[in-house]
Coordinates of C-alpha atoms in Angstrom, one line a residue:
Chain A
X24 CA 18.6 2.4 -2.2
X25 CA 16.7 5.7 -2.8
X26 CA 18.0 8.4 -1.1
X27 CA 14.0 10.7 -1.6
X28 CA 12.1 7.7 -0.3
X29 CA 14.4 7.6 2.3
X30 CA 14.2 11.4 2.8
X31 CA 10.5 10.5 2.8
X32 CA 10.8 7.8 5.6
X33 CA 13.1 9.7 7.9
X34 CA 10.1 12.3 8.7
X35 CA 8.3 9.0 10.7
X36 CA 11.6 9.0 13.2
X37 CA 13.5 12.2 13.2
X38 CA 12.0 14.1 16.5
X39 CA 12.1 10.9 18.3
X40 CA 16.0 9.9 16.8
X41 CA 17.6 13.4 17.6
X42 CA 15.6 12.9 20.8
X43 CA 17.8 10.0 21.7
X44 CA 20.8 11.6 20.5
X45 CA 20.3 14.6 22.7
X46 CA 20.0 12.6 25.7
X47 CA 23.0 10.7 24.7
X48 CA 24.9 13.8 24.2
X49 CA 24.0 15.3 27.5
X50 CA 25.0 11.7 29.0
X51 CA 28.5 11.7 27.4
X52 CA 28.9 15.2 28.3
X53 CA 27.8 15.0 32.0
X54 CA 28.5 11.7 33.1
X55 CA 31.8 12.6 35.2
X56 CA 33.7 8.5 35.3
X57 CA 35.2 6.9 32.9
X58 CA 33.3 5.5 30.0
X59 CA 33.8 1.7 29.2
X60 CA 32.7 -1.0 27.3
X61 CA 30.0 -2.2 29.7
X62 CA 28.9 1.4 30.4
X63 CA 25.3 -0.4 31.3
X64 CA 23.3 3.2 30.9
X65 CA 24.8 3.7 27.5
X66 CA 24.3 0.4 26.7
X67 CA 20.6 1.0 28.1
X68 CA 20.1 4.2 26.0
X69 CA 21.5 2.5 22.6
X70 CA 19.1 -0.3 22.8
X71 CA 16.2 2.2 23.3
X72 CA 17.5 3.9 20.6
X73 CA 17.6 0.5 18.0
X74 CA 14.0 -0.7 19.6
X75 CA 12.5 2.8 18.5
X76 CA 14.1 3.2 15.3
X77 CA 12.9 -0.7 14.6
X78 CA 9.6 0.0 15.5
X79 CA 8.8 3.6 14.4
X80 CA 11.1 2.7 10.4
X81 CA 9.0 -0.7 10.2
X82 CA 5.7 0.9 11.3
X83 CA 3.3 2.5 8.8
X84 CA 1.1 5.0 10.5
X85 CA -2.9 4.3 9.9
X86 CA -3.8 4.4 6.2
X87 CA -0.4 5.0 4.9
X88 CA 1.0 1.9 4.5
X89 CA 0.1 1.5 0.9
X90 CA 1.6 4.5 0.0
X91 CA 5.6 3.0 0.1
X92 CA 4.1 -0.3 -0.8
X93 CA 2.6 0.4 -3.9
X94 CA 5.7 2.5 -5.2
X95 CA 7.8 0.4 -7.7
X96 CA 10.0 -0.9 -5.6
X97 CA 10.0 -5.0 -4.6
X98 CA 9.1 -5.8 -1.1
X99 CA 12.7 -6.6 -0.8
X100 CA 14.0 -3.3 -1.9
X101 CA 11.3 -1.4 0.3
X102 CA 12.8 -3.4 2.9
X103 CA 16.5 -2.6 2.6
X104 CA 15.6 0.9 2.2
X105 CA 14.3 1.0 5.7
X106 CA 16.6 -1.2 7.2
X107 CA 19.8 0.7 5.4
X108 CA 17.9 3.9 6.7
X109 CA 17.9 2.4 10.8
X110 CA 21.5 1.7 10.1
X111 CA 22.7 4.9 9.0
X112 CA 20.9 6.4 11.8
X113 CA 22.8 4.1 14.0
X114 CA 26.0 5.1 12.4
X115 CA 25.6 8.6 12.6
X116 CA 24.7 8.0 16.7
X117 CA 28.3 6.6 16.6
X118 CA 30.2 9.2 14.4
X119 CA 28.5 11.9 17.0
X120 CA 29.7 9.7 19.8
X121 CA 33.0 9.4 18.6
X122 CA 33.2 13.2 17.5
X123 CA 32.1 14.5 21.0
X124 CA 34.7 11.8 22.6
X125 CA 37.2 11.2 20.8
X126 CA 37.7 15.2 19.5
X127 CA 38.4 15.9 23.2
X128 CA 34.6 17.4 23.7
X129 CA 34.1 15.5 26.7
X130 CA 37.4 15.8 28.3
X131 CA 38.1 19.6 28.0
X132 CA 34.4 19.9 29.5
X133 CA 35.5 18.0 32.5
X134 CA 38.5 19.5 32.6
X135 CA 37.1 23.1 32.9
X136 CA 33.8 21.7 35.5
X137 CA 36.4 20.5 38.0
X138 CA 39.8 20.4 36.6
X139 CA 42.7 18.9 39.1
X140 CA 39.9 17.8 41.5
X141 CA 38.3 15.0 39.4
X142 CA 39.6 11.9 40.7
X143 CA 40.4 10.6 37.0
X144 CA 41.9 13.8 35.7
X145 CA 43.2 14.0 33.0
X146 CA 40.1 12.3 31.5
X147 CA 41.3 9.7 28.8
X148 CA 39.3 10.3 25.3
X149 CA 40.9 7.3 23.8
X150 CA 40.1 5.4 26.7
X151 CA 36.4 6.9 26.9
X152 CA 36.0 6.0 23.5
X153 CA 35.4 1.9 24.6
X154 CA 31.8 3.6 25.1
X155 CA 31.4 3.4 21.4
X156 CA 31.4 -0.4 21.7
X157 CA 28.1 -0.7 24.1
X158 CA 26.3 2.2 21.3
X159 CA 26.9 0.2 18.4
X160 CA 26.7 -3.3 19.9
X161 CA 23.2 -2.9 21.5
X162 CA 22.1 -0.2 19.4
X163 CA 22.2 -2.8 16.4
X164 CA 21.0 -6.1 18.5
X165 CA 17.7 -4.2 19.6
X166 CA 17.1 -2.5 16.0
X167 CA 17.1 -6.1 14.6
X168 CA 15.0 -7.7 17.1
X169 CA 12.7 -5.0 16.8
X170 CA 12.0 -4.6 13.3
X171 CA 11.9 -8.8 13.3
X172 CA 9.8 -8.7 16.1
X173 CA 7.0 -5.9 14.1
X174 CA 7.0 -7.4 11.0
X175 CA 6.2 -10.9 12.4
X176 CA 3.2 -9.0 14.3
X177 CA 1.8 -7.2 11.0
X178 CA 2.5 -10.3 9.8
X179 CA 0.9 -13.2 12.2
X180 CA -1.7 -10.8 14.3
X181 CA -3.2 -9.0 11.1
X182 CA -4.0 -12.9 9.7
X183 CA -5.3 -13.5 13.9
X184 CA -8.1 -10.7 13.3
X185 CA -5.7 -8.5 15.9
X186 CA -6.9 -9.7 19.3
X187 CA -4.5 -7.4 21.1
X188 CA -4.5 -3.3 19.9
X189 CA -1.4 -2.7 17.8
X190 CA 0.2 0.1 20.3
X191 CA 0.0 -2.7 22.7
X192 CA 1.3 -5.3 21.0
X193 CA 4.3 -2.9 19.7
X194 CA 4.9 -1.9 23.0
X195 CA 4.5 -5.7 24.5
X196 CA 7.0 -6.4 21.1
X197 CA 9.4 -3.8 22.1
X198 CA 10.0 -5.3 25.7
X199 CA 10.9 -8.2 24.1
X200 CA 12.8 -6.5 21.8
X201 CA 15.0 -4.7 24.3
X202 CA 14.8 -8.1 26.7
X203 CA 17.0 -9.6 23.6
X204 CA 20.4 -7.4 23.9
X205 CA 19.9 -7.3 27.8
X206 CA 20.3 -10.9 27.8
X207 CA 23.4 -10.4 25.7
X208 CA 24.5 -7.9 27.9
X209 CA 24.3 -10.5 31.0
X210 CA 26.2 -13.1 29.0
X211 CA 29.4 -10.8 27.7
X212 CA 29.7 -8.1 29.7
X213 CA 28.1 -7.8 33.3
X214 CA 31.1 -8.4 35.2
X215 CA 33.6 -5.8 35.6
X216 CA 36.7 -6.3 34.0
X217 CA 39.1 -4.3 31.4
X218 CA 37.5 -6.0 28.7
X219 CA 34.5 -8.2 27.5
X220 CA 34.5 -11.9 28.8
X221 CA 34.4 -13.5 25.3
X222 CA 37.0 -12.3 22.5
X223 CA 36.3 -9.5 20.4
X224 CA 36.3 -11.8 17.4
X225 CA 33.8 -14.2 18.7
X226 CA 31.4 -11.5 19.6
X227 CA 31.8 -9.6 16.2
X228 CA 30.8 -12.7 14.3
X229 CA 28.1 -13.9 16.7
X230 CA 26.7 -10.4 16.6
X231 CA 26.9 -10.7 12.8
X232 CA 25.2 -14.3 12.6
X233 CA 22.4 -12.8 14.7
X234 CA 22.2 -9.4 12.0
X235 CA 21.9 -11.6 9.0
X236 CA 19.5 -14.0 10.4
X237 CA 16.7 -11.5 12.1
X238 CA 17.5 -9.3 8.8
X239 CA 16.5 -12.9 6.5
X240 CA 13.5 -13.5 8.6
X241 CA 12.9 -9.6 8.4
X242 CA 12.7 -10.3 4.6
X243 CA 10.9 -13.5 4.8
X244 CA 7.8 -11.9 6.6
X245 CA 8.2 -8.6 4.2
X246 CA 7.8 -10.5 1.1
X247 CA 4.7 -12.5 2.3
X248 CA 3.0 -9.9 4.5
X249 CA -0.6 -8.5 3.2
X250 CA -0.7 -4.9 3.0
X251 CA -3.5 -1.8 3.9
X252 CA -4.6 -0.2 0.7
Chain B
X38 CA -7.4 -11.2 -29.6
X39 CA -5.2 -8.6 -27.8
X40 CA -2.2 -9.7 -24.7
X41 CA -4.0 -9.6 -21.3
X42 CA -2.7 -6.8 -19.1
X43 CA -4.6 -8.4 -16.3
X44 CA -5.8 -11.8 -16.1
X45 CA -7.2 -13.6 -13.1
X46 CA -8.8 -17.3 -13.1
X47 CA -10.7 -18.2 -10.2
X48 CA -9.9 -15.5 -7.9
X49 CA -11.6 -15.9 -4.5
X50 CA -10.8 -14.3 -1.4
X51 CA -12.1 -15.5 2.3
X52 CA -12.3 -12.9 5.1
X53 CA -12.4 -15.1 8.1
X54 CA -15.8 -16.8 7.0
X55 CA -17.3 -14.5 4.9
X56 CA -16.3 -14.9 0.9
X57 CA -15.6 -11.1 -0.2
X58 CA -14.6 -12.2 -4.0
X59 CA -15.8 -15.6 -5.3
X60 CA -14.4 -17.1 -8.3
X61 CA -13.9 -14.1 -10.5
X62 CA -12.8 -14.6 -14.3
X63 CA -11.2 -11.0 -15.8
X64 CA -9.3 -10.5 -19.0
X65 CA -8.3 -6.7 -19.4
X66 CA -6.9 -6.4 -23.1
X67 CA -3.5 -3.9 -23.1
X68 CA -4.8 -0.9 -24.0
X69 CA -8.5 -0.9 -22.6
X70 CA -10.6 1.2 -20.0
X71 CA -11.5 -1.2 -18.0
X72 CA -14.8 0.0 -15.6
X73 CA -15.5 -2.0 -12.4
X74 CA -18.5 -1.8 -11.0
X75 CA -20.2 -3.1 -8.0
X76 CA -22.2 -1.8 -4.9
X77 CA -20.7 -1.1 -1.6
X78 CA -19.7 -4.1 -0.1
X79 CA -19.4 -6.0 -4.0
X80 CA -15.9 -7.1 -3.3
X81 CA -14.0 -4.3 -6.0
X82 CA -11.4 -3.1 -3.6
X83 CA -10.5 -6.5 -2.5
X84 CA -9.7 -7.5 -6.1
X85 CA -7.9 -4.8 -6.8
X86 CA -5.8 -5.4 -3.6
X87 CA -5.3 -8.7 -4.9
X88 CA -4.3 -7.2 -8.8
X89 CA -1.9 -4.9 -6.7
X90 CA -0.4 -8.0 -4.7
X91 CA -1.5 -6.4 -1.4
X92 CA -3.8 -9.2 -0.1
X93 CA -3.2 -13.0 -1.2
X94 CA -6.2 -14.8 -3.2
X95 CA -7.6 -17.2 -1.0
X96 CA -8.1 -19.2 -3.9
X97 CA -7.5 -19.0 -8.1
X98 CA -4.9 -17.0 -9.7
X99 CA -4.0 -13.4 -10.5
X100 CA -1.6 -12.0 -13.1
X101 CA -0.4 -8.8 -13.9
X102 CA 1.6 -8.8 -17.3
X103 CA 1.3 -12.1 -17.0
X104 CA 3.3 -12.2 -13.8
X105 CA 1.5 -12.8 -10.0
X106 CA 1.7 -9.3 -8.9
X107 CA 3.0 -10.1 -5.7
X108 CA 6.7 -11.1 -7.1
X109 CA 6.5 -8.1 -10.0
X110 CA 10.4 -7.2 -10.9
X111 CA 11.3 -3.5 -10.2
X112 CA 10.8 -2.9 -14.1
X113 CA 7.5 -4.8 -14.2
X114 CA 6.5 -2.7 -11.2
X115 CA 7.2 0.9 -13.0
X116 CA 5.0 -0.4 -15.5
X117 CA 1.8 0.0 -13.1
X118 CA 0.5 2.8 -11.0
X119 CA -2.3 3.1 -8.5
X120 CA -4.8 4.8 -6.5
X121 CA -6.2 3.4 -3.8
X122 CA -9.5 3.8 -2.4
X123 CA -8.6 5.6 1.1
X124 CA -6.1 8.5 -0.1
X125 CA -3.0 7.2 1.6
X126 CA 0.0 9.6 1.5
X127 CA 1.9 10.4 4.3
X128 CA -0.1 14.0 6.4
X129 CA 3.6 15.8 6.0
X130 CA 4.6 15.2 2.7
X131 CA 4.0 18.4 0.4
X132 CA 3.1 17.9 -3.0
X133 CA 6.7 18.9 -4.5
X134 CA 8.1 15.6 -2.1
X135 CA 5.5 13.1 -3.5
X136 CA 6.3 14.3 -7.2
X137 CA 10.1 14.3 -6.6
X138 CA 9.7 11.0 -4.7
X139 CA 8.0 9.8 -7.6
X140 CA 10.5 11.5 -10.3
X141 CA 13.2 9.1 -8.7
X142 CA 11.2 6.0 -8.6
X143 CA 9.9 5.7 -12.2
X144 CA 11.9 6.2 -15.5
X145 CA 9.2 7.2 -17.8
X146 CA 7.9 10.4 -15.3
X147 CA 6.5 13.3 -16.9
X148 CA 7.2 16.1 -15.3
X149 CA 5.6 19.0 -17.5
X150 CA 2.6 16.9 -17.7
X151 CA 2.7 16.8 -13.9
X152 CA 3.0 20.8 -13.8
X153 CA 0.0 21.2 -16.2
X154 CA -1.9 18.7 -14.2
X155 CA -1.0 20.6 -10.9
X156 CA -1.6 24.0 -12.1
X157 CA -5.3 22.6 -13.5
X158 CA -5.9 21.1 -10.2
X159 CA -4.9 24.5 -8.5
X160 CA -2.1 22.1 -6.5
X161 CA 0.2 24.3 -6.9
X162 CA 0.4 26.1 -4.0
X163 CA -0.6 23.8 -1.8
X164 CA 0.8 23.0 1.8
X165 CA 1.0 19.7 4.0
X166 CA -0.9 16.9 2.3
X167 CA -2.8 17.1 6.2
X168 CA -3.7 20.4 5.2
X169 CA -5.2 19.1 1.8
X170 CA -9.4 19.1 1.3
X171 CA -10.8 15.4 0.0
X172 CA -11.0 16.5 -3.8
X173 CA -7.5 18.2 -3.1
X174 CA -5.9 14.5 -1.7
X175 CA -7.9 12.6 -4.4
X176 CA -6.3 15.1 -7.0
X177 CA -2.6 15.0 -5.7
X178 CA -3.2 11.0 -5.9
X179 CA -4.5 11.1 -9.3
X180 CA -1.5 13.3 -10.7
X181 CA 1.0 11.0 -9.0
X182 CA -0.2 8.3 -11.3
X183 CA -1.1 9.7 -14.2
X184 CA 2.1 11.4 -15.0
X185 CA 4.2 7.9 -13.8
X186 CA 4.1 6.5 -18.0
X187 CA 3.1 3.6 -16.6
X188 CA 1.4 1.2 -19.4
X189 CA -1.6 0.4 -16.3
X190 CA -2.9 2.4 -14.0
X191 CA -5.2 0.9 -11.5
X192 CA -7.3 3.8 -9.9
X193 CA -10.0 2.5 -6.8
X194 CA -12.8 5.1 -6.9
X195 CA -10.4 7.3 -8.3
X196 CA -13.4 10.1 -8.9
X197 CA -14.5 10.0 -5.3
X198 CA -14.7 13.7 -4.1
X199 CA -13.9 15.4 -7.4
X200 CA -16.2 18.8 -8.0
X201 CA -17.1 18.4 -11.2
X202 CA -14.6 20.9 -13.3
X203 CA -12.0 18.2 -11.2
X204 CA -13.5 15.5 -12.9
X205 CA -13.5 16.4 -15.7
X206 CA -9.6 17.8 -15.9
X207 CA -9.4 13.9 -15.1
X208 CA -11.2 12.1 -17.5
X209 CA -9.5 14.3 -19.8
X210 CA -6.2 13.5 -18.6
X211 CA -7.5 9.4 -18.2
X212 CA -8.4 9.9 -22.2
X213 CA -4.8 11.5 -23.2
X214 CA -3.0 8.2 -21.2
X215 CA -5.4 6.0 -22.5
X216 CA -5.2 7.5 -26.8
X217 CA -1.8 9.3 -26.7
X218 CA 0.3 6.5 -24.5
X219 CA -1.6 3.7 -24.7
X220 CA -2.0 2.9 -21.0
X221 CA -4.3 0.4 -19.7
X222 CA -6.9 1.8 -17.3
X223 CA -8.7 -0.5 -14.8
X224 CA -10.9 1.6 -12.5
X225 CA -13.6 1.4 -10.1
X226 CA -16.2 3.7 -9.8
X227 CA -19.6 4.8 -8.5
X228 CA -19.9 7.7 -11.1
X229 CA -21.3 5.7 -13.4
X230 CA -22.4 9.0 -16.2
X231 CA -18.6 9.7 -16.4
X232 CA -17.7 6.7 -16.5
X233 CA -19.7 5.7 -19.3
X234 CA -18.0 8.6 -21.2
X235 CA -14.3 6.6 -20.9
X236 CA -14.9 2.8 -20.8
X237 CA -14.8 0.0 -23.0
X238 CA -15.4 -2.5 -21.3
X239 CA -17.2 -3.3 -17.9
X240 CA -17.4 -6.3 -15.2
X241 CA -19.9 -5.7 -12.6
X242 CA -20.0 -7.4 -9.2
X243 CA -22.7 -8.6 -7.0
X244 CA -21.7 -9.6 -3.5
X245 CA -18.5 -11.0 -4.7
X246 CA -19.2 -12.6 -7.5
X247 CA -19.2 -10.9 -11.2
X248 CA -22.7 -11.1 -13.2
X249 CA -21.4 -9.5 -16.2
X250 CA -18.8 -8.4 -18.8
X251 CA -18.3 -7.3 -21.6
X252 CA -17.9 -4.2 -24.4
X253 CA -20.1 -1.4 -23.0
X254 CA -21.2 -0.8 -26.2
X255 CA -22.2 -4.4 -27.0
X256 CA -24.2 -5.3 -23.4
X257 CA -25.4 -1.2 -24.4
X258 CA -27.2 -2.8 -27.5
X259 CA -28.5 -5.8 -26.5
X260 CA -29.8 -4.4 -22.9
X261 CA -33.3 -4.2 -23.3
X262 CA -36.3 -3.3 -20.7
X263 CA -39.5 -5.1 -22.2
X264 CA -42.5 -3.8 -21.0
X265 CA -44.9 -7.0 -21.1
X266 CA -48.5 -7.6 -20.2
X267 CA -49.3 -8.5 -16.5
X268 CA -49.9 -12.0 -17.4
X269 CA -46.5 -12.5 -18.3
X270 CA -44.4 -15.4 -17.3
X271 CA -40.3 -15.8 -15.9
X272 CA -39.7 -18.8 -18.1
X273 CA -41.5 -17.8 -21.0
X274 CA -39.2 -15.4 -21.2
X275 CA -35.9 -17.0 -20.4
X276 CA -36.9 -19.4 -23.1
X277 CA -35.9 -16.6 -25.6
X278 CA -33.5 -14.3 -23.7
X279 CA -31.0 -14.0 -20.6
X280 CA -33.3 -12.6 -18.3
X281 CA -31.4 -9.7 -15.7
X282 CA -34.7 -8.6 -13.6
X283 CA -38.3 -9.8 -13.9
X284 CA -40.3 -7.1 -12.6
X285 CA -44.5 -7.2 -12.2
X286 CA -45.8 -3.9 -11.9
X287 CA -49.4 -3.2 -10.9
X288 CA -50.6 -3.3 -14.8
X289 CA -47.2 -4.9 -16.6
X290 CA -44.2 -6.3 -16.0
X291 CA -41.0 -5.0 -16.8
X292 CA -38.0 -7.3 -17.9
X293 CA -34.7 -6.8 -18.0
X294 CA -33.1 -8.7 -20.6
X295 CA -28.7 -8.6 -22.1
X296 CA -29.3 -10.7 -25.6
X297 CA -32.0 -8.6 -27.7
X298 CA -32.4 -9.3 -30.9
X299 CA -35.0 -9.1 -33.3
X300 CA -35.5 -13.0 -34.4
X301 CA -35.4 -13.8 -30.4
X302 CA -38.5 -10.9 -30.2
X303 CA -40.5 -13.1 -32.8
X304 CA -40.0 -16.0 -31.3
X305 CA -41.7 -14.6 -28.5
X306 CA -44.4 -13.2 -29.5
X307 CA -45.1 -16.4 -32.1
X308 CA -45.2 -18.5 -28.9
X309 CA -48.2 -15.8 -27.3
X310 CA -49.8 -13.5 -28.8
X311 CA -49.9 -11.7 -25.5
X312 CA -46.8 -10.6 -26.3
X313 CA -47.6 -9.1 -29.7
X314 CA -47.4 -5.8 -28.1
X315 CA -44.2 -5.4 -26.2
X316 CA -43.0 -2.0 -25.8
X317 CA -39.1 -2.1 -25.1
X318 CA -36.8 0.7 -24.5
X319 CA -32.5 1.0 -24.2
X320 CA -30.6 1.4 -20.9
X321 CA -27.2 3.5 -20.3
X322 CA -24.9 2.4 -18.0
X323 CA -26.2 3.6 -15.2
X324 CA -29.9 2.0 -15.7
X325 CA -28.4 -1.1 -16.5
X326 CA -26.0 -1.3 -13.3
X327 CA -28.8 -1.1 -11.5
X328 CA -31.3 -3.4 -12.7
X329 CA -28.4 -5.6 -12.7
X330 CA -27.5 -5.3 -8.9
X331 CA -31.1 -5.0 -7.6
X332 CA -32.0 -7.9 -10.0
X333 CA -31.4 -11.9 -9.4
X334 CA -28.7 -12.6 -12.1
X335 CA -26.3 -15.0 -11.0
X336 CA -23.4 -15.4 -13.2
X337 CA -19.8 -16.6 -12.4
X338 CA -18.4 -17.4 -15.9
X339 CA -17.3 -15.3 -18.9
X340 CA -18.4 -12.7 -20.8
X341 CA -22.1 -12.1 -21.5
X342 CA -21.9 -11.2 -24.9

């Protein structure tokens, strides 16, 4: 890992990433119900969130891509750089979600906007703080199908002679991208309830299985992909 | 005979169905200047994609310390540095960034070199890389590898906008890598005058495939242009030397040959007198690139000389 290639890197994502986070602030902030673990528009705004970060970490603007490539790093250690780089962006979406939640943020907000009259005063923070599942869960699901997704475009359409543009084919990508954790979503979580329908345990590990194979077949393409220069 | 830095056997590369490299032998002999030559469109950039590991030979092999460049170690990897063709930083990074980025990445950075080089190159100051002129990218690109230690740089037209005090802080700066810590240059270039200042050695290209290569100095002295009486014939003349370009002029003809000597010059002129009174001058680089590309030498193998 190197923390100035990274510093480097982060400059492709920032505006958009601290756009996200905004918007996820003001949602936490405003949105005047419980939060829970199948909060659908926080579940919504974290896969955006891991789609974007996938695509814009992965994606070498026009004429630059050489530049990381040619830097003495192994495709694999490129790779991990990025990928650790869309993780720890994740990871600080969650440490700001827990800080504005769990510190009380949230609740003393709601408490001051409407006070006795909100139907669920007191507001709960340790009960809001199931929202943090839905942020990490989907947040990570969409990153890894959207970085798998790009890199098997660079990959397969560059060796195709690119019969689709490449902003359309990253946006057509990204659909697919975010269609992956909504599918999820449908198979744990749509119905209400207290809790998801499988155990935590089985999803933590299936969610894991899915991270470590996108992430190999990430790799896979990385190391064989030809490169601008 | 000195370790290859670079070796490729057969390299070929197919662009859909047009060949852009075709069979192409190199040796490049650790501590060389390495010239690559070749019109527009000759196939140099691909190759060196292919010596950087970028683009996959379609065919043949390509080594770089006698590794395929493509699965180069992290170590083997600070060992080269390169300039591409199309200047290809990011448009926010600022100078101190890319040198601090590149301070991190390879052990053997020099960073007082990289001041000088900066402050010669009037970098110093500068904003954005966006912001940068042409000379100023190709400038910041060309410190960024030469102060790297690396034992290879690989530089793509790495001359290409340079004013001409620029080139030369350059080619003095190639020189000192090249003498003081014995880096292996391979570089592509149109300039052909400064470039015959650094080289060694030269391969030229010729719509993918390489006609020549050898010691500068060697294909230097046995270039020759014959000037030869109208009534001069091809295969006379190929009987006693490699012929580059056979050209008939409206009262001589001019030929190009890569093998002078003086018992091959007898030979001619015992088999015609016509030829008793060939005139004959030298070529530099640059005249011999050129009779060379516009010429009808086809040549796949080794060296010429």
């Amino acid at each position: 890992m190197n923390a100035r290639l990274m510093l480097v890197e982060i400059r492709k994502v920032w505006a958009w990433y601290l756009a996200f986070l905004l918007v996820t602030m003001f949602y936490l902030v405003l949105k005047p119900y419980p939060l829970a673990h199948n909060d659908i528009v926080m579940s919504v705004l974290a896969a955006f969130q891991g789609a974007m970060l996938g695509w814009r970490i992965f994606h070498d603007p026009a004429g630059t891509q050489s530049f990381a490539w040619s830097r003495p790093l192994t495709r694999t250690q490129l790779f991990m750089n990025r990928w650790l780089l869309g993780l720890s962006l994740q990871v600080l979406t969650l440490l700001v979600v827990f800080a504005l939640v769990g510190s009380g943020a949230r609740s003393r907000f709601h408490e001051i906007l409407a006070g006795e009259t909100n139907p669920f005063y007191p507001a709960c923070r340790w009960f809001d703080l199931a929202v943090l599942w839905p942020c990490a869960v989907y947040g990570l699901l969409a990153y890894q199908a959207a970085l798998y997704l790009n890199a098997f475009a660079e990959f397969n359409w560059r060796h195709l002679g690119g019969a689709i543009s490449g902003t359309l084919r990253r946006t057509l990508l990204s659909v697919m991208a975010l269609c992956f954790p909504a599918a999820l979503f449908v198979l744990i979580d749509l119905p209400p309830a207290t809790a998801p329908r499988w155990p935590y345990g089985v999803l933590v590990a299936g969610i894991a299985v899915i991270t470590a194979a996108t992430t190999a077949m990430a790799v896979h393409v990385y190391r064989h992909m030809e490169v601008e220069s | 005979m000195n370790e290859s830095v670079i070796h490729t056997e057969g390299l070929s590369r197919w662009f859909d169905k047009k060949q852009a490299v075709a069979e192409i032998v190199l040796d490049v002999p650790r501590g060389a200047i390495f010239g690559f030559l070749g019109q527009n469109g000759a196939g140099k950039t691909t190759t060196i994609r292919m010596l950087m590991g970028h683009l996959h030979p379609s065919g043949g092999a390509v080594e770089i310390f006698g590794r395929d460049p493509r699965w180069l170690s992290r170590a083997d990897r600070q060992r080269v540095a390169y300039v591409s063709e199309n200047m290809n930083l990011p448009r926010w990074i600022r100078p101190n960034e890319a040198l601090a980025l590149n301070a991190s990445l390879y052990p053997n950075w020099d960073a007082v070199r990289a001041r000088d080089l900066m402050n010669r190159f009037g970098l110093e100051d500068a904003g954005p890389f966006a912001t940068f002129s042409k000379g100023q990218k190709r400038a910041l690109c060309l410190v960024l590898a030469l102060c790297t230690g690396a034992e290879l740089l690989i530089l793509d037209e790495p001359a290409s906008g340079l004013d001409t005090a620029a080139r030369r802080i350059f080619l003095d700066a190639l020189l000192e890598s090249n003498r003081e810590k014995e880096c292996t240059v391979f570089l592509s270039s149109h300039m052909l005058t400064d470039l015959e200042r650094v080289v060694d050695r030269v391969a030229i290209l010729k719509a993918g495939r390489k006609i020549l290569d050898g010691e500068l100095e060697e294909l230097k002295d046995c270039a020759r242009v014959l000037h030869l009486p109208a009534s001069a014939r091809r295969e006379t003349v190929e009987r006693h030397f490699r012929v580059a370009s056979f050209r008939k002029a409206a009262e001589d003809v001019r030929a190009t040959i890569l093998d002078f000597n003086e018992d091959r010059l007898r030979a001619l002129c015992a088999e015609d007198p016509a030829y008793g009174c060939v005139e004959m001058r030298g070529l530099n680089l640059e005249d011999l690139f050129v009779e060379l590309v516009t010429g009808d030498l086809i040549e796949t193998g080794g060296s010429v000389v």
